């Protein structure tokens, strides 16, 4: 009897070891398994953090959901939030959601978009895009261009959206995507390098907003986080998005690092980030470059604050810091729209 149990345990150990080896290999040779895990982390139900304010604001906002825009890539839908009482086309904020390039959804913006449309009377267009590693860089930036073209070519949306007065914004990875698109529109050399002719004319982009965005991606090659989770996370999203296991030596990493790509023609910008598990140093470098170029910039950072302010802090409106960020964003939009 003892020999049978011993033999059974031996086979269990062999089987478990085999499974561990297979899983380890899978996570080593492809970004897909890790990207799937991160996707499960990000793709939770949408939470409304300040329900009373949201319900009141919702009464004054019209939402057109799941509008399909023309694109050769999947997940090509968008949501349009417009103020009910406006009869003329209004300034339009194009927003790109976050999710580490590998996850996320436009619906996560519903609370922010509804509040902002109600308070500023701009329109907000929240864009979905095909995430990595199913689609790699610069696919997501091109999908923003697809969405802009679609809106410009569709008369019924032109009645609500003033696309000669647009802003671009995003949170987390979406901020990098949105601001890269703005950089392409305002830098002819960069547009040529990206093989993406400008879709908007000079002066039509009134502002950009970056919430916790990785705007200077090249920094990660010189930094080694103490957090094992952050090292795993950054390696996964970079490998997934850039399509290169050796992404640290990839030219596309340099190309997508926006500090070197912006010019004095870049629009006024609002930028914020937390001081923990986020991209604060990249945001500070971007702010410094904007100041050097004499581009108006408003910022909210916590680099001199001991309190831990985490990634995407700005969407939890139960906190005073998120409320402060929202008020600054509202003032920024009102000023530059």
PDB file of N, CA and C in Angstrom, residues 46-143:
ATOM      1  N   UNK A  46     -17.562  48.566 -14.824  1.00  0.00           N
ATOM      2  CA  UNK A  46     -17.411  50.012 -14.682  1.00  0.00           C
ATOM      3  C   UNK A  46     -18.027  50.454 -13.359  1.00  0.00           C
ATOM      4  N   UNK A  47     -17.263  51.207 -12.575  1.00  0.00           N
ATOM      5  CA  UNK A  47     -17.750  51.680 -11.282  1.00  0.00           C
ATOM      6  C   UNK A  47     -17.973  53.192 -11.318  1.00  0.00           C
ATOM      7  N   UNK A  48     -19.121  53.628 -10.837  1.00  0.00           N
ATOM      8  CA  UNK A  48     -19.417  55.052 -10.686  1.00  0.00           C
ATOM      9  C   UNK A  48     -19.066  55.427  -9.257  1.00  0.00           C
ATOM     10  N   UNK A  49     -18.119  56.340  -9.077  1.00  0.00           N
ATOM     11  CA  UNK A  49     -17.610  56.625  -7.734  1.00  0.00           C
ATOM     12  C   UNK A  49     -18.396  57.711  -7.013  1.00  0.00           C
ATOM     13  N   UNK A  50     -19.072  58.585  -7.755  1.00  0.00           N
ATOM     14  CA  UNK A  50     -19.901  59.640  -7.152  1.00  0.00           C
ATOM     15  C   UNK A  50     -21.266  59.599  -7.830  1.00  0.00           C
ATOM     16  N   UNK A  51     -22.119  58.705  -7.347  1.00  0.00           N
ATOM     17  CA  UNK A  51     -23.366  58.400  -8.038  1.00  0.00           C
ATOM     18  C   UNK A  51     -24.332  59.575  -8.084  1.00  0.00           C
ATOM     19  N   UNK A  52     -24.418  60.355  -7.021  1.00  0.00           N
ATOM     20  CA  UNK A  52     -25.383  61.459  -6.995  1.00  0.00           C
ATOM     21  C   UNK A  52     -25.040  62.517  -8.033  1.00  0.00           C
ATOM     22  N   UNK A  53     -23.758  62.881  -8.128  1.00  0.00           N
ATOM     23  CA  UNK A  53     -23.325  63.865  -9.123  1.00  0.00           C
ATOM     24  C   UNK A  53     -23.502  63.305 -10.529  1.00  0.00           C
ATOM     25  N   UNK A  54     -23.161  62.039 -10.705  1.00  0.00           N
ATOM     26  CA  UNK A  54     -23.285  61.409 -12.016  1.00  0.00           C
ATOM     27  C   UNK A  54     -24.736  61.381 -12.483  1.00  0.00           C
ATOM     28  N   UNK A  55     -25.653  60.993 -11.609  1.00  0.00           N
ATOM     29  CA  UNK A  55     -27.066  60.899 -11.977  1.00  0.00           C
ATOM     30  C   UNK A  55     -27.630  62.263 -12.344  1.00  0.00           C
ATOM     31  N   UNK A  56     -27.202  63.300 -11.647  1.00  0.00           N
ATOM     32  CA  UNK A  56     -27.667  64.649 -11.964  1.00  0.00           C
ATOM     33  C   UNK A  56     -27.104  65.122 -13.300  1.00  0.00           C
ATOM     34  N   UNK A  57     -25.815  64.879 -13.522  1.00  0.00           N
ATOM     35  CA  UNK A  57     -25.175  65.304 -14.770  1.00  0.00           C
ATOM     36  C   UNK A  57     -25.752  64.562 -15.964  1.00  0.00           C
ATOM     37  N   UNK A  58     -26.088  63.309 -15.771  1.00  0.00           N
ATOM     38  CA  UNK A  58     -26.586  62.464 -16.858  1.00  0.00           C
ATOM     39  C   UNK A  58     -27.862  63.021 -17.490  1.00  0.00           C
ATOM     40  N   UNK A  59     -28.633  63.779 -16.716  1.00  0.00           N
ATOM     41  CA  UNK A  59     -29.880  64.352 -17.221  1.00  0.00           C
ATOM     42  C   UNK A  59     -29.636  65.372 -18.335  1.00  0.00           C
ATOM     43  N   UNK A  60     -28.438  65.927 -18.370  1.00  0.00           N
ATOM     44  CA  UNK A  60     -28.129  66.994 -19.324  1.00  0.00           C
ATOM     45  C   UNK A  60     -27.227  66.538 -20.464  1.00  0.00           C
ATOM     46  N   UNK A  61     -27.018  65.231 -20.560  1.00  0.00           N
ATOM     47  CA  UNK A  61     -26.061  64.707 -21.543  1.00  0.00           C
ATOM     48  C   UNK A  61     -26.722  63.631 -22.399  1.00  0.00           C
ATOM     49  N   UNK A  62     -26.496  63.723 -23.700  1.00  0.00           N
ATOM     50  CA  UNK A  62     -26.950  62.694 -24.635  1.00  0.00           C
ATOM     51  C   UNK A  62     -25.778  61.778 -24.968  1.00  0.00           C
ATOM     52  N   UNK A  63     -26.010  60.478 -24.904  1.00  0.00           N
ATOM     53  CA  UNK A  63     -24.943  59.512 -25.183  1.00  0.00           C
ATOM     54  C   UNK A  63     -25.341  58.632 -26.358  1.00  0.00           C
ATOM     55  N   UNK A  64     -24.484  58.596 -27.354  1.00  0.00           N
ATOM     56  CA  UNK A  64     -24.644  57.688 -28.493  1.00  0.00           C
ATOM     57  C   UNK A  64     -23.558  56.632 -28.359  1.00  0.00           C
ATOM     58  N   UNK A  65     -23.962  55.400 -28.037  1.00  0.00           N
ATOM     59  CA  UNK A  65     -22.991  54.356 -27.709  1.00  0.00           C
ATOM     60  C   UNK A  65     -22.721  53.413 -28.879  1.00  0.00           C
ATOM     61  N   UNK A  66     -21.526  52.872 -28.878  1.00  0.00           N
ATOM     62  CA  UNK A  66     -21.128  51.805 -29.808  1.00  0.00           C
ATOM     63  C   UNK A  66     -21.300  52.186 -31.275  1.00  0.00           C
ATOM     64  N   UNK A  67     -20.930  53.409 -31.590  1.00  0.00           N
ATOM     65  CA  UNK A  67     -20.915  53.848 -32.987  1.00  0.00           C
ATOM     66  C   UNK A  67     -19.712  53.200 -33.667  1.00  0.00           C
ATOM     67  N   UNK A  68     -19.943  52.542 -34.771  1.00  0.00           N
ATOM     68  CA  UNK A  68     -18.855  51.851 -35.469  1.00  0.00           C
ATOM     69  C   UNK A  68     -18.205  52.797 -36.478  1.00  0.00           C
ATOM     70  N   UNK A  69     -16.896  52.984 -36.350  1.00  0.00           N
ATOM     71  CA  UNK A  69     -16.167  53.800 -37.316  1.00  0.00           C
ATOM     72  C   UNK A  69     -15.375  52.896 -38.252  1.00  0.00           C
ATOM     73  N   UNK A  70     -15.131  53.388 -39.455  1.00  0.00           N
ATOM     74  CA  UNK A  70     -14.455  52.574 -40.464  1.00  0.00           C
ATOM     75  C   UNK A  70     -12.980  52.394 -40.116  1.00  0.00           C
ATOM     76  N   UNK A  71     -12.545  51.143 -40.107  1.00  0.00           N
ATOM     77  CA  UNK A  71     -11.153  50.825 -39.804  1.00  0.00           C
ATOM     78  C   UNK A  71     -10.862  49.416 -40.289  1.00  0.00           C
ATOM     79  N   UNK A  72      -9.612  49.173 -40.622  1.00  0.00           N
ATOM     80  CA  UNK A  72      -9.212  47.823 -41.025  1.00  0.00           C
ATOM     81  C   UNK A  72      -8.906  46.955 -39.808  1.00  0.00           C
ATOM     82  N   UNK A  73      -8.970  47.556 -38.623  1.00  0.00           N
ATOM     83  CA  UNK A  73      -8.645  46.865 -37.380  1.00  0.00           C
ATOM     84  C   UNK A  73      -9.916  46.679 -36.552  1.00  0.00           C
ATOM     85  N   UNK A  74      -9.934  45.657 -35.734  1.00  0.00           N
ATOM     86  CA  UNK A  74     -11.117  45.343 -34.934  1.00  0.00           C
ATOM     87  C   UNK A  74     -11.297  46.304 -33.759  1.00  0.00           C
ATOM     88  N   UNK A  75     -12.413  46.115 -33.061  1.00  0.00           N
ATOM     89  CA  UNK A  75     -12.770  46.914 -31.888  1.00  0.00           C
ATOM     90  C   UNK A  75     -12.907  48.390 -32.249  1.00  0.00           C
ATOM     91  N   UNK A  76     -13.432  48.645 -33.416  1.00  0.00           N
ATOM     92  CA  UNK A  76     -13.531  49.996 -33.969  1.00  0.00           C
ATOM     93  C   UNK A  76     -14.897  50.614 -33.668  1.00  0.00           C
ATOM     94  N   UNK A  77     -15.098  50.910 -32.376  1.00  0.00           N
ATOM     95  CA  UNK A  77     -16.331  51.563 -31.951  1.00  0.00           C
ATOM     96  C   UNK A  77     -15.997  52.759 -31.069  1.00  0.00           C
ATOM     97  N   UNK A  78     -16.958  53.648 -30.933  1.00  0.00           N
ATOM     98  CA  UNK A  78     -16.772  54.824 -30.091  1.00  0.00           C
ATOM     99  C   UNK A  78     -18.100  55.234 -29.464  1.00  0.00           C
ATOM    100  N   UNK A  79     -18.001  55.977 -28.364  1.00  0.00           N
ATOM    101  CA  UNK A  79     -19.163  56.560 -27.700  1.00  0.00           C
ATOM    102  C   UNK A  79     -19.081  58.073 -27.822  1.00  0.00           C
ATOM    103  N   UNK A  80     -20.223  58.716 -28.066  1.00  0.00           N
ATOM    104  CA  UNK A  80     -20.268  60.165 -28.228  1.00  0.00           C
ATOM    105  C   UNK A  80     -21.149  60.768 -27.140  1.00  0.00           C
ATOM    106  N   UNK A  81     -20.576  61.659 -26.350  1.00  0.00           N
ATOM    107  CA  UNK A  81     -21.294  62.370 -25.289  1.00  0.00           C
ATOM    108  C   UNK A  81     -21.454  63.831 -25.713  1.00  0.00           C
ATOM    109  N   UNK A  82     -22.682  64.321 -25.773  1.00  0.00           N
ATOM    110  CA  UNK A  82     -22.925  65.707 -26.179  1.00  0.00           C
ATOM    111  C   UNK A  82     -23.879  66.383 -25.200  1.00  0.00           C
ATOM    112  N   UNK A  83     -23.742  67.706 -25.020  1.00  0.00           N
ATOM    113  CA  UNK A  83     -24.660  68.439 -24.133  1.00  0.00           C
ATOM    114  C   UNK A  83     -26.034  68.585 -24.785  1.00  0.00           C
ATOM    115  N   UNK A  84     -27.089  68.269 -24.049  1.00  0.00           N
ATOM    116  CA  UNK A  84     -28.436  68.274 -24.615  1.00  0.00           C
ATOM    117  C   UNK A  84     -28.890  69.657 -25.071  1.00  0.00           C
ATOM    118  N   UNK A  85     -28.518  70.680 -24.348  1.00  0.00           N
ATOM    119  CA  UNK A  85     -29.073  72.006 -24.598  1.00  0.00           C
ATOM    120  C   UNK A  85     -28.352  72.777 -25.696  1.00  0.00           C
ATOM    121  N   UNK A  86     -27.229  72.268 -26.174  1.00  0.00           N
ATOM    122  CA  UNK A  86     -26.489  72.973 -27.218  1.00  0.00           C
ATOM    123  C   UNK A  86     -27.100  72.681 -28.584  1.00  0.00           C
ATOM    124  N   UNK A  87     -27.327  73.732 -29.356  1.00  0.00           N
ATOM    125  CA  UNK A  87     -27.925  73.573 -30.687  1.00  0.00           C
ATOM    126  C   UNK A  87     -26.891  73.685 -31.798  1.00  0.00           C
ATOM    127  N   UNK A  88     -25.691  74.168 -31.458  1.00  0.00           N
ATOM    128  CA  UNK A  88     -24.626  74.309 -32.448  1.00  0.00           C
ATOM    129  C   UNK A  88     -23.501  73.314 -32.143  1.00  0.00           C
ATOM    130  N   UNK A  89     -22.663  73.019 -33.141  1.00  0.00           N
ATOM    131  CA  UNK A  89     -21.518  72.123 -32.902  1.00  0.00           C
ATOM    132  C   UNK A  89     -20.595  72.685 -31.820  1.00  0.00           C
ATOM    133  N   UNK A  90     -20.107  71.821 -30.962  1.00  0.00           N
ATOM    134  CA  UNK A  90     -19.275  72.261 -29.841  1.00  0.00           C
ATOM    135  C   UNK A  90     -17.872  71.661 -29.940  1.00  0.00           C
ATOM    136  N   UNK A  91     -16.941  72.302 -29.242  1.00  0.00           N
ATOM    137  CA  UNK A  91     -15.576  71.782 -29.146  1.00  0.00           C
ATOM    138  C   UNK A  91     -15.617  70.319 -28.701  1.00  0.00           C
ATOM    139  N   UNK A  92     -14.768  69.509 -29.295  1.00  0.00           N
ATOM    140  CA  UNK A  92     -14.836  68.062 -29.078  1.00  0.00           C
ATOM    141  C   UNK A  92     -13.532  67.525 -28.494  1.00  0.00           C
ATOM    142  N   UNK A  93     -13.655  66.841 -27.366  1.00  0.00           N
ATOM    143  CA  UNK A  93     -12.518  66.173 -26.737  1.00  0.00           C
ATOM    144  C   UNK A  93     -12.512  64.706 -27.153  1.00  0.00           C
ATOM    145  N   UNK A  94     -11.477  64.304 -27.864  1.00  0.00           N
ATOM    146  CA  UNK A  94     -11.298  62.910 -28.268  1.00  0.00           C
ATOM    147  C   UNK A  94     -10.499  62.205 -27.181  1.00  0.00           C
ATOM    148  N   UNK A  95     -11.076  61.157 -26.596  1.00  0.00           N
ATOM    149  CA  UNK A  95     -10.415  60.490 -25.465  1.00  0.00           C
ATOM    150  C   UNK A  95     -10.071  59.042 -25.803  1.00  0.00           C
ATOM    151  N   UNK A  96      -8.852  58.642 -25.400  1.00  0.00           N
ATOM    152  CA  UNK A  96      -8.374  57.275 -25.619  1.00  0.00           C
ATOM    153  C   UNK A  96      -8.199  56.605 -24.255  1.00  0.00           C
ATOM    154  N   UNK A  97      -8.881  55.493 -24.049  1.00  0.00           N
ATOM    155  CA  UNK A  97      -8.868  54.825 -22.744  1.00  0.00           C
ATOM    156  C   UNK A  97      -7.535  54.146 -22.456  1.00  0.00           C
ATOM    157  N   UNK A  98      -7.298  53.910 -21.172  1.00  0.00           N
ATOM    158  CA  UNK A  98      -6.098  53.208 -20.743  1.00  0.00           C
ATOM    159  C   UNK A  98      -6.329  51.713 -20.617  1.00  0.00           C
ATOM    160  N   UNK A  99      -5.312  51.043 -20.092  1.00  0.00           N
ATOM    161  CA  UNK A  99      -5.375  49.591 -19.942  1.00  0.00           C
ATOM    162  C   UNK A  99      -4.067  48.924 -20.299  1.00  0.00           C
ATOM    163  N   UNK A 100      -2.972  49.688 -20.214  1.00  0.00           N
ATOM    164  CA  UNK A 100      -1.661  49.101 -20.479  1.00  0.00           C
ATOM    165  C   UNK A 100      -1.482  48.597 -21.895  1.00  0.00           C
ATOM    166  N   UNK A 101      -2.181  49.184 -22.843  1.00  0.00           N
ATOM    167  CA  UNK A 101      -2.148  48.796 -24.260  1.00  0.00           C
ATOM    168  C   UNK A 101      -2.795  47.434 -24.516  1.00  0.00           C
ATOM    169  N   UNK A 102      -2.989  46.636 -23.487  1.00  0.00           N
ATOM    170  CA  UNK A 102      -3.467  45.263 -23.681  1.00  0.00           C
ATOM    171  C   UNK A 102      -4.897  45.055 -23.195  1.00  0.00           C
ATOM    172  N   UNK A 103      -5.512  46.086 -22.626  1.00  0.00           N
ATOM    173  CA  UNK A 103      -6.845  45.911 -22.042  1.00  0.00           C
ATOM    174  C   UNK A 103      -7.559  47.256 -22.002  1.00  0.00           C
ATOM    175  N   UNK A 104      -8.696  47.278 -21.295  1.00  0.00           N
ATOM    176  CA  UNK A 104      -9.464  48.504 -21.135  1.00  0.00           C
ATOM    177  C   UNK A 104     -10.589  48.625 -22.141  1.00  0.00           C
ATOM    178  N   UNK A 105     -11.474  49.600 -21.893  1.00  0.00           N
ATOM    179  CA  UNK A 105     -12.627  49.800 -22.758  1.00  0.00           C
ATOM    180  C   UNK A 105     -13.115  51.234 -22.619  1.00  0.00           C
ATOM    181  N   UNK A 106     -13.697  51.748 -23.678  1.00  0.00           N
ATOM    182  CA  UNK A 106     -14.212  53.114 -23.715  1.00  0.00           C
ATOM    183  C   UNK A 106     -15.275  53.380 -22.656  1.00  0.00           C
ATOM    184  N   UNK A 107     -15.992  52.351 -22.249  1.00  0.00           N
ATOM    185  CA  UNK A 107     -17.064  52.515 -21.268  1.00  0.00           C
ATOM    186  C   UNK A 107     -16.546  52.964 -19.908  1.00  0.00           C
ATOM    187  N   UNK A 108     -15.266  52.734 -19.642  1.00  0.00           N
ATOM    188  CA  UNK A 108     -14.679  53.161 -18.385  1.00  0.00           C
ATOM    189  C   UNK A 108     -14.642  54.660 -18.211  1.00  0.00           C
ATOM    190  N   UNK A 109     -14.913  55.392 -19.264  1.00  0.00           N
ATOM    191  CA  UNK A 109     -14.862  56.848 -19.220  1.00  0.00           C
ATOM    192  C   UNK A 109     -16.221  57.476 -18.929  1.00  0.00           C
ATOM    193  N   UNK A 110     -17.254  56.687 -18.739  1.00  0.00           N
ATOM    194  CA  UNK A 110     -18.619  57.215 -18.683  1.00  0.00           C
ATOM    195  C   UNK A 110     -18.812  58.275 -17.603  1.00  0.00           C
ATOM    196  N   UNK A 111     -18.270  58.057 -16.414  1.00  0.00           N
ATOM    197  CA  UNK A 111     -18.466  59.034 -15.338  1.00  0.00           C
ATOM    198  C   UNK A 111     -17.744  60.339 -15.642  1.00  0.00           C
ATOM    199  N   UNK A 112     -16.479  60.244 -16.003  1.00  0.00           N
ATOM    200  CA  UNK A 112     -15.699  61.443 -16.329  1.00  0.00           C
ATOM    201  C   UNK A 112     -16.308  62.202 -17.497  1.00  0.00           C
ATOM    202  N   UNK A 113     -16.645  61.502 -18.563  1.00  0.00           N
ATOM    203  CA  UNK A 113     -17.184  62.151 -19.757  1.00  0.00           C
ATOM    204  C   UNK A 113     -18.510  62.840 -19.464  1.00  0.00           C
ATOM    205  N   UNK A 114     -19.371  62.183 -18.733  1.00  0.00           N
ATOM    206  CA  UNK A 114     -20.678  62.757 -18.412  1.00  0.00           C
ATOM    207  C   UNK A 114     -20.528  64.019 -17.574  1.00  0.00           C
ATOM    208  N   UNK A 115     -19.674  63.977 -16.559  1.00  0.00           N
ATOM    209  CA  UNK A 115     -19.428  65.148 -15.719  1.00  0.00           C
ATOM    210  C   UNK A 115     -18.863  66.303 -16.537  1.00  0.00           C
ATOM    211  N   UNK A 116     -17.867  66.003 -17.371  1.00  0.00           N
ATOM    212  CA  UNK A 116     -17.188  67.063 -18.108  1.00  0.00           C
ATOM    213  C   UNK A 116     -18.106  67.709 -19.139  1.00  0.00           C
ATOM    214  N   UNK A 117     -18.890  66.917 -19.835  1.00  0.00           N
ATOM    215  CA  UNK A 117     -19.829  67.464 -20.821  1.00  0.00           C
ATOM    216  C   UNK A 117     -20.859  68.343 -20.130  1.00  0.00           C
ATOM    217  N   UNK A 118     -21.359  67.894 -18.997  1.00  0.00           N
ATOM    218  CA  UNK A 118     -22.340  68.677 -18.250  1.00  0.00           C
ATOM    219  C   UNK A 118     -21.758  70.001 -17.761  1.00  0.00           C
ATOM    220  N   UNK A 119     -20.511  69.970 -17.303  1.00  0.00           N
ATOM    221  CA  UNK A 119     -19.909  71.145 -16.674  1.00  0.00           C
ATOM    222  C   UNK A 119     -19.291  72.133 -17.655  1.00  0.00           C
ATOM    223  N   UNK A 120     -18.868  71.675 -18.820  1.00  0.00           N
ATOM    224  CA  UNK A 120     -18.151  72.552 -19.756  1.00  0.00           C
ATOM    225  C   UNK A 120     -18.867  72.756 -21.081  1.00  0.00           C
ATOM    226  N   UNK A 121     -19.857  71.912 -21.357  1.00  0.00           N
ATOM    227  CA  UNK A 121     -20.613  71.970 -22.619  1.00  0.00           C
ATOM    228  C   UNK A 121     -19.741  71.697 -23.839  1.00  0.00           C
ATOM    229  N   UNK A 122     -18.680  70.931 -23.648  1.00  0.00           N
ATOM    230  CA  UNK A 122     -17.958  70.370 -24.787  1.00  0.00           C
ATOM    231  C   UNK A 122     -18.547  68.992 -25.059  1.00  0.00           C
ATOM    232  N   UNK A 123     -18.163  68.399 -26.181  1.00  0.00           N
ATOM    233  CA  UNK A 123     -18.520  67.005 -26.456  1.00  0.00           C
ATOM    234  C   UNK A 123     -17.309  66.130 -26.147  1.00  0.00           C
ATOM    235  N   UNK A 124     -17.566  64.890 -25.788  1.00  0.00           N
ATOM    236  CA  UNK A 124     -16.490  63.924 -25.564  1.00  0.00           C
ATOM    237  C   UNK A 124     -16.742  62.702 -26.435  1.00  0.00           C
ATOM    238  N   UNK A 125     -15.716  62.294 -27.167  1.00  0.00           N
ATOM    239  CA  UNK A 125     -15.781  61.071 -27.966  1.00  0.00           C
ATOM    240  C   UNK A 125     -14.779  60.087 -27.373  1.00  0.00           C
ATOM    241  N   UNK A 126     -15.281  58.986 -26.846  1.00  0.00           N
ATOM    242  CA  UNK A 126     -14.439  57.964 -26.223  1.00  0.00           C
ATOM    243  C   UNK A 126     -14.237  56.815 -27.203  1.00  0.00           C
ATOM    244  N   UNK A 127     -12.976  56.565 -27.554  1.00  0.00           N
ATOM    245  CA  UNK A 127     -12.652  55.636 -28.638  1.00  0.00           C
ATOM    246  C   UNK A 127     -12.207  54.272 -28.109  1.00  0.00           C
ATOM    247  N   UNK A 128     -12.739  53.229 -28.701  1.00  0.00           N
ATOM    248  CA  UNK A 128     -12.179  51.892 -28.521  1.00  0.00           C
ATOM    249  C   UNK A 128     -11.170  51.606 -29.629  1.00  0.00           C
ATOM    250  N   UNK A 129     -10.252  50.701 -29.360  1.00  0.00           N
ATOM    251  CA  UNK A 129      -9.233  50.324 -30.342  1.00  0.00           C
ATOM    252  C   UNK A 129      -8.819  48.879 -30.083  1.00  0.00           C
ATOM    253  N   UNK A 130      -8.213  48.282 -31.077  1.00  0.00           N
ATOM    254  CA  UNK A 130      -7.729  46.903 -30.923  1.00  0.00           C
ATOM    255  C   UNK A 130      -6.485  46.904 -30.042  1.00  0.00           C
ATOM    256  N   UNK A 131      -6.532  46.172 -28.968  1.00  0.00           N
ATOM    257  CA  UNK A 131      -5.431  46.171 -28.016  1.00  0.00           C
ATOM    258  C   UNK A 131      -4.313  45.217 -28.447  1.00  0.00           C
ATOM    259  N   UNK A 132      -3.152  45.418 -27.845  1.00  0.00           N
ATOM    260  CA  UNK A 132      -2.016  44.523 -28.050  1.00  0.00           C
ATOM    261  C   UNK A 132      -2.224  43.259 -27.202  1.00  0.00           C
ATOM    262  N   UNK A 133      -1.587  42.161 -27.555  1.00  0.00           N
ATOM    263  CA  UNK A 133      -0.706  41.956 -28.709  1.00  0.00           C
ATOM    264  C   UNK A 133      -1.428  41.603 -30.006  1.00  0.00           C
ATOM    265  N   UNK A 134      -2.778  41.645 -30.001  1.00  0.00           N
ATOM    266  CA  UNK A 134      -3.511  41.371 -31.247  1.00  0.00           C
ATOM    267  C   UNK A 134      -3.163  42.391 -32.321  1.00  0.00           C
ATOM    268  N   UNK A 135      -2.970  43.630 -31.911  1.00  0.00           N
ATOM    269  CA  UNK A 135      -2.540  44.692 -32.822  1.00  0.00           C
ATOM    270  C   UNK A 135      -1.351  45.391 -32.181  1.00  0.00           C
ATOM    271  N   UNK A 136      -0.277  45.552 -32.925  1.00  0.00           N
ATOM    272  CA  UNK A 136       0.923  46.159 -32.358  1.00  0.00           C
ATOM    273  C   UNK A 136       1.128  47.568 -32.900  1.00  0.00           C
ATOM    274  N   UNK A 137       1.990  48.305 -32.207  1.00  0.00           N
ATOM    275  CA  UNK A 137       2.330  49.686 -32.548  1.00  0.00           C
ATOM    276  C   UNK A 137       2.706  49.809 -34.025  1.00  0.00           C
ATOM    277  N   UNK A 138       2.220  50.874 -34.702  1.00  0.00           N
ATOM    278  CA  UNK A 138       1.401  51.981 -34.202  1.00  0.00           C
ATOM    279  C   UNK A 138      -0.085  51.845 -34.528  1.00  0.00           C
ATOM    280  N   UNK A 139      -0.595  50.643 -34.499  1.00  0.00           N
ATOM    281  CA  UNK A 139      -1.981  50.392 -34.884  1.00  0.00           C
ATOM    282  C   UNK A 139      -2.968  51.268 -34.123  1.00  0.00           C
ATOM    283  N   UNK A 140      -2.761  51.426 -32.822  1.00  0.00           N
ATOM    284  CA  UNK A 140      -3.719  52.185 -32.017  1.00  0.00           C
ATOM    285  C   UNK A 140      -3.750  53.661 -32.413  1.00  0.00           C
ATOM    286  N   UNK A 141      -2.581  54.208 -32.743  1.00  0.00           N
ATOM    287  CA  UNK A 141      -2.531  55.609 -33.189  1.00  0.00           C
ATOM    288  C   UNK A 141      -3.264  55.759 -34.516  1.00  0.00           C
ATOM    289  N   UNK A 142      -3.107  54.788 -35.382  1.00  0.00           N
ATOM    290  CA  UNK A 142      -3.790  54.834 -36.678  1.00  0.00           C
ATOM    291  C   UNK A 142      -5.306  54.722 -36.500  1.00  0.00           C
ATOM    292  N   UNK A 143      -5.736  53.999 -35.482  1.00  0.00           N
ATOM    293  CA  UNK A 143      -7.173  53.908 -35.250  1.00  0.00           C
ATOM    294  C   UNK A 143      -7.757  55.232 -34.775  1.00  0.00           C
TER     295      UNK A 143
END
